[in-house]
CSV table of C-alpha atoms and ligand atoms in Angstrom, one decimal:
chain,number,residue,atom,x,y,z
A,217,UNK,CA,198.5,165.6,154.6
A,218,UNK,CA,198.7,167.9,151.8
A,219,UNK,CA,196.3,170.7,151.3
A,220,UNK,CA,194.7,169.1,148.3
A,221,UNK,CA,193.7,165.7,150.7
A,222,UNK,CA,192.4,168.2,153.1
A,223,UNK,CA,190.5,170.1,151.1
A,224,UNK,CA,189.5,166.5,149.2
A,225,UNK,CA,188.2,165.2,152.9
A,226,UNK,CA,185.8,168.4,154.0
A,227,UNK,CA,184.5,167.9,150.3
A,228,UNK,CA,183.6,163.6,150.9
A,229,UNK,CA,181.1,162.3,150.6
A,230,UNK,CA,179.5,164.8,147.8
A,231,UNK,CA,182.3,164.1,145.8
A,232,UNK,CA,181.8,160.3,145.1
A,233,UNK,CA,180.8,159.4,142.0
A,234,UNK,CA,176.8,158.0,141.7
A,235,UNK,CA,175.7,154.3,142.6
A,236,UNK,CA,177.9,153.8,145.9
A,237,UNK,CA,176.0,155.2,148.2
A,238,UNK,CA,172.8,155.7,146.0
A,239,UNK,CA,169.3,153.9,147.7
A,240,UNK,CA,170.4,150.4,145.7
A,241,UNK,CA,168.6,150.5,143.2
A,242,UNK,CA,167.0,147.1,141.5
A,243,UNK,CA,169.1,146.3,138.3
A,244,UNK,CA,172.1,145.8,137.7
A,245,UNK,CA,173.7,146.1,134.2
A,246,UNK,CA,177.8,145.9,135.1
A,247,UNK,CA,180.6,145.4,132.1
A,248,UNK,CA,184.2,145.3,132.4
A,249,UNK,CA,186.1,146.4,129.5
A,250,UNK,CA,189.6,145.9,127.7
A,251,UNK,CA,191.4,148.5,126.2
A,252,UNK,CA,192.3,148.0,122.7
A,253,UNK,CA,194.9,150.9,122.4
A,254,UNK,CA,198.2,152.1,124.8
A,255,UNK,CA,198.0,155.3,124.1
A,256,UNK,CA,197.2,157.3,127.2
A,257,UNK,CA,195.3,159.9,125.0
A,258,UNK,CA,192.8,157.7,123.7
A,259,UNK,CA,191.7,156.3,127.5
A,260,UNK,CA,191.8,160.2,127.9
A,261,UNK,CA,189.0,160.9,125.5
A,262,UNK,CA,187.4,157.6,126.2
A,263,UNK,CA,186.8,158.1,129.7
A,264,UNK,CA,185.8,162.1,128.2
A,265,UNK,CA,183.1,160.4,125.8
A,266,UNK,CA,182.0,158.2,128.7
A,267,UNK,CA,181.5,160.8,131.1
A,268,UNK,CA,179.5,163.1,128.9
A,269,UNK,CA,177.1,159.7,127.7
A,270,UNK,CA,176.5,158.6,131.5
A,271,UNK,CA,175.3,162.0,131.6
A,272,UNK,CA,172.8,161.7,128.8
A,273,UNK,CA,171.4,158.8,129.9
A,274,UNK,CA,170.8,159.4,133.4
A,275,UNK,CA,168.9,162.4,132.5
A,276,UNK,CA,166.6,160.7,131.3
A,277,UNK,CA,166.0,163.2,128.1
A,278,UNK,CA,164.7,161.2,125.4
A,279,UNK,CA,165.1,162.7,121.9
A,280,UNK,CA,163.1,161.3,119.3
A,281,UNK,CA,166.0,163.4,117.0
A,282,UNK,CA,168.9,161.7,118.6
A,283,UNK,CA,167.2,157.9,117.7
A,284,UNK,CA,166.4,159.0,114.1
A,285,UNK,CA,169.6,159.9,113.4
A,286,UNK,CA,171.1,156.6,115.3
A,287,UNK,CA,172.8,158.5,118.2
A,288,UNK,CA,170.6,156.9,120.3
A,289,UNK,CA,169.5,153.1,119.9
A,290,UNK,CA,166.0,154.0,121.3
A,291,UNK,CA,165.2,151.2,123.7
A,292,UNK,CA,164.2,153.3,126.4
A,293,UNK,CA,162.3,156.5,124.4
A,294,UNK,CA,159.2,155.8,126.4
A,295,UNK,CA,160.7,155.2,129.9
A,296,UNK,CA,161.2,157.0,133.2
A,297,UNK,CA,165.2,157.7,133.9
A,298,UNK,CA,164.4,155.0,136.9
A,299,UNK,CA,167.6,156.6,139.0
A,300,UNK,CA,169.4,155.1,136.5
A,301,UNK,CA,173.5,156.0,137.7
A,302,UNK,CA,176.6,155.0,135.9
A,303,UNK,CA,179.6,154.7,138.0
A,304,UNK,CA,182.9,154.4,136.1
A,305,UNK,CA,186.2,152.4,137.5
A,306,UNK,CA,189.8,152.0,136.4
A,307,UNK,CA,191.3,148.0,136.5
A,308,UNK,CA,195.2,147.8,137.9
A,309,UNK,CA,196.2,146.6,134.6
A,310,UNK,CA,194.8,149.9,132.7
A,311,UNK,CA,197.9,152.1,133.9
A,312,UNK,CA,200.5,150.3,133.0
A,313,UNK,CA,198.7,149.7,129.4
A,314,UNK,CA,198.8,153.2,128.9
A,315,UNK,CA,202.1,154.4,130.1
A,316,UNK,CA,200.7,155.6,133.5
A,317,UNK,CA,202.3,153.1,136.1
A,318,UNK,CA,203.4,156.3,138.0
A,319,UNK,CA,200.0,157.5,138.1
A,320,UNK,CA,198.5,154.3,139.2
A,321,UNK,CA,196.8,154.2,142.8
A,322,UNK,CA,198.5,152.8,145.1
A,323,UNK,CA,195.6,149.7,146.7
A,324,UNK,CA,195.2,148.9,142.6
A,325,UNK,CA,196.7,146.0,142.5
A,326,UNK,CA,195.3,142.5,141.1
A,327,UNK,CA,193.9,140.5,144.1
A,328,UNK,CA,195.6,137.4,145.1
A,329,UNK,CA,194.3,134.0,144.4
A,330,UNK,CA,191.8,133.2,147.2
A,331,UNK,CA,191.9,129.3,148.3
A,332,UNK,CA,188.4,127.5,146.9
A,333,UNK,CA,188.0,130.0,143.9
A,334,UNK,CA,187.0,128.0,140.7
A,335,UNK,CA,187.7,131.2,138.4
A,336,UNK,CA,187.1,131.4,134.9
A,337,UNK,CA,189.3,134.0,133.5
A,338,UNK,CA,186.4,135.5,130.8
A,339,UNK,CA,184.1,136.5,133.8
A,340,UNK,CA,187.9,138.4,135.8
A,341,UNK,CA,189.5,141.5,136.0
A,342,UNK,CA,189.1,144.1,132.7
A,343,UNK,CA,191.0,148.0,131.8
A,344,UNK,CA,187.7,149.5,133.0
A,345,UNK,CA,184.4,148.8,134.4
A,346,UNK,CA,181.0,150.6,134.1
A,347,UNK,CA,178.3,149.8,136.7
A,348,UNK,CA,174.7,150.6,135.3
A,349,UNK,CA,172.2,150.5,138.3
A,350,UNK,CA,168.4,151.3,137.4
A,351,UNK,CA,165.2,150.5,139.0
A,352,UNK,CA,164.3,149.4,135.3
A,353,UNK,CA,166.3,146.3,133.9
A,354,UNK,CA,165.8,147.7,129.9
A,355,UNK,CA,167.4,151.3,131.6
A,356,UNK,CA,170.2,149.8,133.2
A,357,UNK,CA,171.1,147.5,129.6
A,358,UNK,CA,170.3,150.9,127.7
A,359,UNK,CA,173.2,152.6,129.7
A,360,UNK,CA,175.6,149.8,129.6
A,361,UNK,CA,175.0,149.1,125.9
A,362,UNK,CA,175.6,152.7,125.0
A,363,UNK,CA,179.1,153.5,126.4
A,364,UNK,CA,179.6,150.2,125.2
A,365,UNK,CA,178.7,151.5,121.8
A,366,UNK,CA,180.7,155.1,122.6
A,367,UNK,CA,183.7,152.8,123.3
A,368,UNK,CA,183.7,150.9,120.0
A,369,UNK,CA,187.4,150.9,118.4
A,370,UNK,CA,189.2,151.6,121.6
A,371,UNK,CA,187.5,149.4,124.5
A,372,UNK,CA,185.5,146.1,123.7
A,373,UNK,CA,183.8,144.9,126.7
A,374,UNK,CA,185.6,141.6,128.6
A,375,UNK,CA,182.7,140.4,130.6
A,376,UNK,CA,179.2,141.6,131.5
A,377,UNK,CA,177.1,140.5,134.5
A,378,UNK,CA,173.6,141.3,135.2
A,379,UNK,CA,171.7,141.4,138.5
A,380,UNK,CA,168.8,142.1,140.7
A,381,UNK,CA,167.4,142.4,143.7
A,382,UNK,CA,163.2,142.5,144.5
A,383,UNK,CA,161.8,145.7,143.9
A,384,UNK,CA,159.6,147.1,146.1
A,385,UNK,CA,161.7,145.7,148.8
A,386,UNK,CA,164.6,147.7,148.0
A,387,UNK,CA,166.5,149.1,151.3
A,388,UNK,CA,164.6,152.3,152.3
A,389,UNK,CA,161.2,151.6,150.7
A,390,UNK,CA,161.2,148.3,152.2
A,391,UNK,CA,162.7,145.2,154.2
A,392,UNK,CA,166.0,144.6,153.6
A,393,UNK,CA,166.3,142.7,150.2
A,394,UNK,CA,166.9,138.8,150.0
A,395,UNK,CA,169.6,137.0,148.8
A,396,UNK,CA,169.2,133.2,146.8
A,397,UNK,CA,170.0,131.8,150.2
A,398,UNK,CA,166.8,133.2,151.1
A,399,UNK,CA,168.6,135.5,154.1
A,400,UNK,CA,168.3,139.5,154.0
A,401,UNK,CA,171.4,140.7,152.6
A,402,UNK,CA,172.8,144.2,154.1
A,403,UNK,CA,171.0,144.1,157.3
A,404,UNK,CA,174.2,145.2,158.8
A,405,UNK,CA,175.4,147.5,156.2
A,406,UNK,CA,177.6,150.3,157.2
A,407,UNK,CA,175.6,153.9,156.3
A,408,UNK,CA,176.6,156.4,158.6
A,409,UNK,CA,178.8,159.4,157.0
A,410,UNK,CA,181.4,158.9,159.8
A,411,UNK,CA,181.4,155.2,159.2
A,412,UNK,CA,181.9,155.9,155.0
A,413,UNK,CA,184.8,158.3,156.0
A,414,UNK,CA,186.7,155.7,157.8
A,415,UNK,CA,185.9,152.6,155.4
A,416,UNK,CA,185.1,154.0,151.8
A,417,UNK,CA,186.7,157.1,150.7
A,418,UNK,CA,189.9,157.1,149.6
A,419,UNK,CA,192.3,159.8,152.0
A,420,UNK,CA,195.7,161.2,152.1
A,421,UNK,CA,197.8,157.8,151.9
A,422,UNK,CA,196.7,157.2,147.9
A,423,UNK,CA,197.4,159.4,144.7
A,424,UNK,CA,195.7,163.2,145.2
A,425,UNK,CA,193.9,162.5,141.6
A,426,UNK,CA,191.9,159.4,143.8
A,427,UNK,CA,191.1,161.5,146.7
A,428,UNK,CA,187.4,161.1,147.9
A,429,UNK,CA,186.8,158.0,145.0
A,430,UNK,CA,187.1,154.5,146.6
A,431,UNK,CA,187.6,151.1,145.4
A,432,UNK,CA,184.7,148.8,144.0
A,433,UNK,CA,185.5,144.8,144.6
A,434,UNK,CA,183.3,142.0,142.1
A,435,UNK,CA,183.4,138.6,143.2
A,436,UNK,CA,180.8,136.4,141.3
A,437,UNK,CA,179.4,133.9,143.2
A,438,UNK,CA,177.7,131.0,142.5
A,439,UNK,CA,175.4,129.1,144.8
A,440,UNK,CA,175.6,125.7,145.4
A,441,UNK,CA,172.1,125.7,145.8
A,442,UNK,CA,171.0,121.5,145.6
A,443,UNK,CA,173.4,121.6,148.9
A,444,UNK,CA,171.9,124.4,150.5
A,445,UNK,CA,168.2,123.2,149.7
A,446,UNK,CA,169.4,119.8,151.6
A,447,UNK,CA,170.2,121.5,154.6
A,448,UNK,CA,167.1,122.3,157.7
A,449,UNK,CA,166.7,125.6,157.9
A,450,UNK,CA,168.5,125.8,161.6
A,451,UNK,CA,171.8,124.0,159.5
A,452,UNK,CA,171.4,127.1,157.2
A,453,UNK,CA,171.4,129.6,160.0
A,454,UNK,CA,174.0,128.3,161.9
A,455,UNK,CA,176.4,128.5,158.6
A,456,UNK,CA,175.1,132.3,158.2
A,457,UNK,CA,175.0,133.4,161.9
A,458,UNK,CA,171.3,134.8,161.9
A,459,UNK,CA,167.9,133.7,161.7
A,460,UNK,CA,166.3,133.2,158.2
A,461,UNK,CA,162.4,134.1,158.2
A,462,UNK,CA,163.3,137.3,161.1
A,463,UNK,CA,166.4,138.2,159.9
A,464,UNK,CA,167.7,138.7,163.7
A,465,UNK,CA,171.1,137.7,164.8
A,466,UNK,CA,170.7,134.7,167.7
A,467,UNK,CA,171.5,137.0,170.3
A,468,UNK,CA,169.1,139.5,169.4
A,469,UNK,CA,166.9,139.9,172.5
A,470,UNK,CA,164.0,141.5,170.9
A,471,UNK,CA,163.6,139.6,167.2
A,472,UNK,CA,165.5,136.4,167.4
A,473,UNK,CA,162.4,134.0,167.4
A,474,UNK,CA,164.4,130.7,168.4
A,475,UNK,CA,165.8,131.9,171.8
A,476,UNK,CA,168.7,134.3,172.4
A,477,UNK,CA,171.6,132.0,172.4
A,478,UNK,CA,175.5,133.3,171.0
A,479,UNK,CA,176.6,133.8,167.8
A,480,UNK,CA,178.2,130.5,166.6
A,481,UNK,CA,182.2,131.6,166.3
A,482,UNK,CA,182.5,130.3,162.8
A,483,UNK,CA,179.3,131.3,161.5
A,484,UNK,CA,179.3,133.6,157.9
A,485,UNK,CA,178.4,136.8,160.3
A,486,UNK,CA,181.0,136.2,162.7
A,487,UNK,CA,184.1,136.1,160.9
A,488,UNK,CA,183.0,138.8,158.5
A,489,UNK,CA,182.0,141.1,161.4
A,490,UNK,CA,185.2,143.3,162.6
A,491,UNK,CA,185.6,143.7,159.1
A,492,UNK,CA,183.9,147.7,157.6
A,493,UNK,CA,182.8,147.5,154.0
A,494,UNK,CA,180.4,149.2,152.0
A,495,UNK,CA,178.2,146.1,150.1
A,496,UNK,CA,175.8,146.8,147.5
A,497,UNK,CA,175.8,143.3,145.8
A,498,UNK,CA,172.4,141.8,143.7
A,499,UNK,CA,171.7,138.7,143.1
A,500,UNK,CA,172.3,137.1,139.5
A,501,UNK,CA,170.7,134.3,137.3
A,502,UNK,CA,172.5,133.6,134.4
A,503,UNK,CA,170.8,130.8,132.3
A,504,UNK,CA,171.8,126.8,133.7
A,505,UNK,CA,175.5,125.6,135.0
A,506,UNK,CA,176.2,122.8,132.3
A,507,UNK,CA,177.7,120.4,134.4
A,508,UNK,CA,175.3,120.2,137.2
A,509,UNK,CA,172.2,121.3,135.3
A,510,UNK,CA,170.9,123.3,138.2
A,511,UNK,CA,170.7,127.1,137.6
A,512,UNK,CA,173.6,129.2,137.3
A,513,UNK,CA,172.7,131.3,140.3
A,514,UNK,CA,173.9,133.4,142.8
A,515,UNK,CA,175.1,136.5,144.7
A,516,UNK,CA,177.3,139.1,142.4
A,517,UNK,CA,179.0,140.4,146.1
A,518,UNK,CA,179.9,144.0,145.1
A,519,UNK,CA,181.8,146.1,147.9
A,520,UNK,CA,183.4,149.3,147.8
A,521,UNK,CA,186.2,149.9,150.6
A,522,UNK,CA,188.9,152.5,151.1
A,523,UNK,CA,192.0,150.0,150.8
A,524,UNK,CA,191.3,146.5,149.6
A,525,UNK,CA,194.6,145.4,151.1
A,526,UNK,CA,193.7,146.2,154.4
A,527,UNK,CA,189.9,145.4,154.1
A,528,UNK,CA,188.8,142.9,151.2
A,529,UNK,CA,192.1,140.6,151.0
A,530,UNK,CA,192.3,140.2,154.5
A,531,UNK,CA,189.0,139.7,155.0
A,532,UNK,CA,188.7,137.2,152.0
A,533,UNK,CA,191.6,135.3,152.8
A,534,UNK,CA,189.9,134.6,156.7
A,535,UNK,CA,186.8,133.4,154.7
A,536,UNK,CA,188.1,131.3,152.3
A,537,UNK,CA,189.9,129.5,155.0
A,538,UNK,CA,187.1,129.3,157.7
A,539,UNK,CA,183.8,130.0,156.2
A,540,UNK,CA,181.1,127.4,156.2
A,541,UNK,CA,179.4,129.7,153.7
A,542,UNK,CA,182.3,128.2,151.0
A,543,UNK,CA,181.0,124.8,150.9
A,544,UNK,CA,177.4,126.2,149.3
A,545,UNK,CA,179.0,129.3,147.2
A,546,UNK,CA,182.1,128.7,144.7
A,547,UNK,CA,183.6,132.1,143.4
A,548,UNK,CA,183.4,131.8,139.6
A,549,UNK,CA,184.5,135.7,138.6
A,550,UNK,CA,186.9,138.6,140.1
A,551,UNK,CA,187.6,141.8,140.0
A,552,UNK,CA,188.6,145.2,141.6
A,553,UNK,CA,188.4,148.5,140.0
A,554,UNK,CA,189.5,152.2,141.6
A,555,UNK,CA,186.2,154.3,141.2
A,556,UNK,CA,187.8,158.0,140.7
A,557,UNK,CA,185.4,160.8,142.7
A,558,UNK,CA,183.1,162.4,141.0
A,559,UNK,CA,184.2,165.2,138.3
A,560,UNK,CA,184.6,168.6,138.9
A,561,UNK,CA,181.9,170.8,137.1
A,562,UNK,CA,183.3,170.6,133.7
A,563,UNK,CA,186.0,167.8,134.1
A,564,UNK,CA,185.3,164.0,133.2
A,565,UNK,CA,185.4,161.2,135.5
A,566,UNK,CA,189.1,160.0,135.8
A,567,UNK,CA,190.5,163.3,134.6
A,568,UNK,CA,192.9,164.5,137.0
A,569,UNK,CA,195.0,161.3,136.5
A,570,UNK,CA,196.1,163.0,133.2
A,571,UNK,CA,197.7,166.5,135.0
B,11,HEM,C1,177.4,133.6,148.5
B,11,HEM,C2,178.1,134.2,149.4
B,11,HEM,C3,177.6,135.1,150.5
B,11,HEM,C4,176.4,135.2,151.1
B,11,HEM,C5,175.2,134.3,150.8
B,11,HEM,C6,176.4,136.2,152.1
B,11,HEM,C7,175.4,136.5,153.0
B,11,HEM,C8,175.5,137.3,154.0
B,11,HEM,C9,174.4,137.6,155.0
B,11,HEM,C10,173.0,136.9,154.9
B,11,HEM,C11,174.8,138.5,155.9
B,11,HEM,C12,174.1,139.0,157.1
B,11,HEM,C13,173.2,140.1,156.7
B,11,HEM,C14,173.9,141.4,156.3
B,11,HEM,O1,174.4,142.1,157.1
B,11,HEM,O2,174.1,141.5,155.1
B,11,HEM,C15,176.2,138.8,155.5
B,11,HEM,C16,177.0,139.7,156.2
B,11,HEM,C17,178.2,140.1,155.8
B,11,HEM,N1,178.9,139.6,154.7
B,11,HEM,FE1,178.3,138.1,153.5
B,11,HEM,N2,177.7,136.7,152.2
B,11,HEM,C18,178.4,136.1,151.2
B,11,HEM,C19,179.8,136.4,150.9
B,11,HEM,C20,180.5,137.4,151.5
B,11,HEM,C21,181.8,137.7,151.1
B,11,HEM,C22,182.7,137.0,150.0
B,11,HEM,C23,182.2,138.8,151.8
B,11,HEM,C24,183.5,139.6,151.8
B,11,HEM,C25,184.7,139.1,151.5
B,11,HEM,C26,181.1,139.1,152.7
B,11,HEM,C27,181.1,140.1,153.7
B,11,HEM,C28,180.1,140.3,154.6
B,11,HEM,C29,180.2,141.3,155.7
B,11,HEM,C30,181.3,142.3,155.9
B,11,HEM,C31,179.0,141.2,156.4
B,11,HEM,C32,178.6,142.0,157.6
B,11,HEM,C33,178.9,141.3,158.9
B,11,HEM,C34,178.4,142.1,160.0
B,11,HEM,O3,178.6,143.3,160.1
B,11,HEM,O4,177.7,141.5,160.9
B,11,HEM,N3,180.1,138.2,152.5
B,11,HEM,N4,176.6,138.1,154.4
């Protein structure tokens, strides 16, 4: 390993950029973006521009000057920065757009088709992504919508997907957060540094300029949720491998309230389980599904992992061909993005893939 990747590992986890391993916060304002130019200098000063306005709107400044003279589109002049973070990503299409293919990392590659997925290609892939997370919804839009508006003549934004979770029961301040299935979602999280090391963070095997960033994977997710209503509750459990009202896995001694019993083999938890990922997804209601008339709903699953070859697609293609989950959730939107580290005091996010 060179002494760059060394160096780049004592440095980890400091060095990732915010909202991956942020508390989650409650909104979520994400957009995925296409580039309107190849020229590599104009990404250059885009992802410059977008650096420096994440920064203004996390710190949660709010200049009465900057709205008068229409710097600023003032939603947000009364409210609390509400840990808003911005976390930008790079698609795997962006580098060859640009003349960079030799610069590209080396796990940024489209994912495959999946079996089951029912994808609409307006809600896939994108250049670039920006992930607003705020414990405010009006703060997370505010962020989105302004490097949205710092973008305008080089990037227009592809597709845009808002989320939440329940505040107050945010992970940390709370229990575990629910999903639409009505099951805690993250219970078994990864969090431990060592644990991040070895799943998240990007190490000596991938391009030096990605060193201590990680990949970011979207899959939107919409529930089948007339099917899942139909089922009993025990049906339900037995697709996701745990209990719903405790939370506890069956063979949890002290909290499963049904009677320790095993962990049905092609249960949700059990074929997902040997597999490490970071998962920070929200949940998403986004107006009705025409053809059923039942609301668009469902999980926005959002993961960050070290190598999605080795983690995501693996994992993925082991669901899609064995999960029960798949007959009450249809993916409807995909999309992986590599999530640079954080900048060096007075660098941009994304800038060492220019050197
Ligand atoms: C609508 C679809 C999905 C629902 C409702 C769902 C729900 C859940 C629930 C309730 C748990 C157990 C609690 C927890 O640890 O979070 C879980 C665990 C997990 N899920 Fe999902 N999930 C979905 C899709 C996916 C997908 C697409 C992936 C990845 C490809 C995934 C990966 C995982 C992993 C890695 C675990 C942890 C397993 C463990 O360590 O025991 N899930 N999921």
């Amino acid at each position: 390993m060179s002494a760059e990747a060394v160096a780049g590992l004592a440095a980890r986890p400091s060095t990732c950029q915010p909202g991956i391993v942020t508390r989650q916060q409650s909104c979520l304002a994400l957009g995925a973006f296409d580039l309107q130019t190849g020229d590599a200098a104009r990404l250059r000063e885009l992802l410059a521009a977008w650096t420096a306005a994440a920064a203004r709107v996390s710190a949660g400044r709010r200049d009465p000057q900057a709205v008068e003279d229409r710097v600023d589109s003032g939603e947000v002049q009364e409210l609390e920065p509400a840990r808003l973070t911005v976390t930008l990503g790079l698609g795997p299409s962006v580098f060859a757009r640009v003349g960079l293919e030799d610069r590209r990392p080396v796990a940024a590659r489209a994912l495959p088709a999946f079996a089951g997925d029912e994808l609409d290609p307006r809600r896939c892939d994108g250049d670039l992504c920006v992930q607003a997370c705020a414990d405010d919804p009006q703060v997370a839009f505010h962020a989105l919508r302004t490097l949205a508006r710092v973008a305008r003549g080089t990037a227009r934004m592809r597709w845009a997907q808002p989320g939440f979770i329940s505040l107050g029961t945010v992970e940390g301040k709370g229990r575990t957060p629910r999903n639409l299935f009505g099951f805690r979602e993250g219970a078994r999280n990864i969090r431990e540094p060592r644990e991040l090391e070895l799943a998240v963070w990007v190490a000596g095997r991938d391009r030096e300029w990605m060193l201590g960033g990680t990949y970011m994977i979207v899959r939107r997710l919409r529930m089948r949720l007339p099917e899942w209503d139909a089922l009993a509750v025990t049906e339900q459990e037995a697709v996701i491998g745990r209990e719903k009202v405790s939370g506890a896995t069956f063979d949890d001694e002290r909290w499963a309230v049904r009677g320790v019993r095993p962990v049905p083999e092609d249960s949700h938890i059990a074929l997902a389980g040997d597999v490490r990922m970071l998962r920070r997804s929200y949940n998403y209601f986004d107006g009705v599904d025409a053809a059923s008339g039942e609301p668009d709903a469902g999980l926005v699953l959002i993961c960050f992992v070290r190598d999605p070859r080795r983690q995501f697609v693996p994992l993925q293609q082991r669901l899609s061909e064995r999960d029960p989950l798949g007959r009450y959730a249809v993916c409807t939107g995909s999309a992986q993005f590599a999530i640079p580290p954080a900048p060096a005091a007075g660098e941009f996010v994304g800038e060492r893939l220019f050197y």
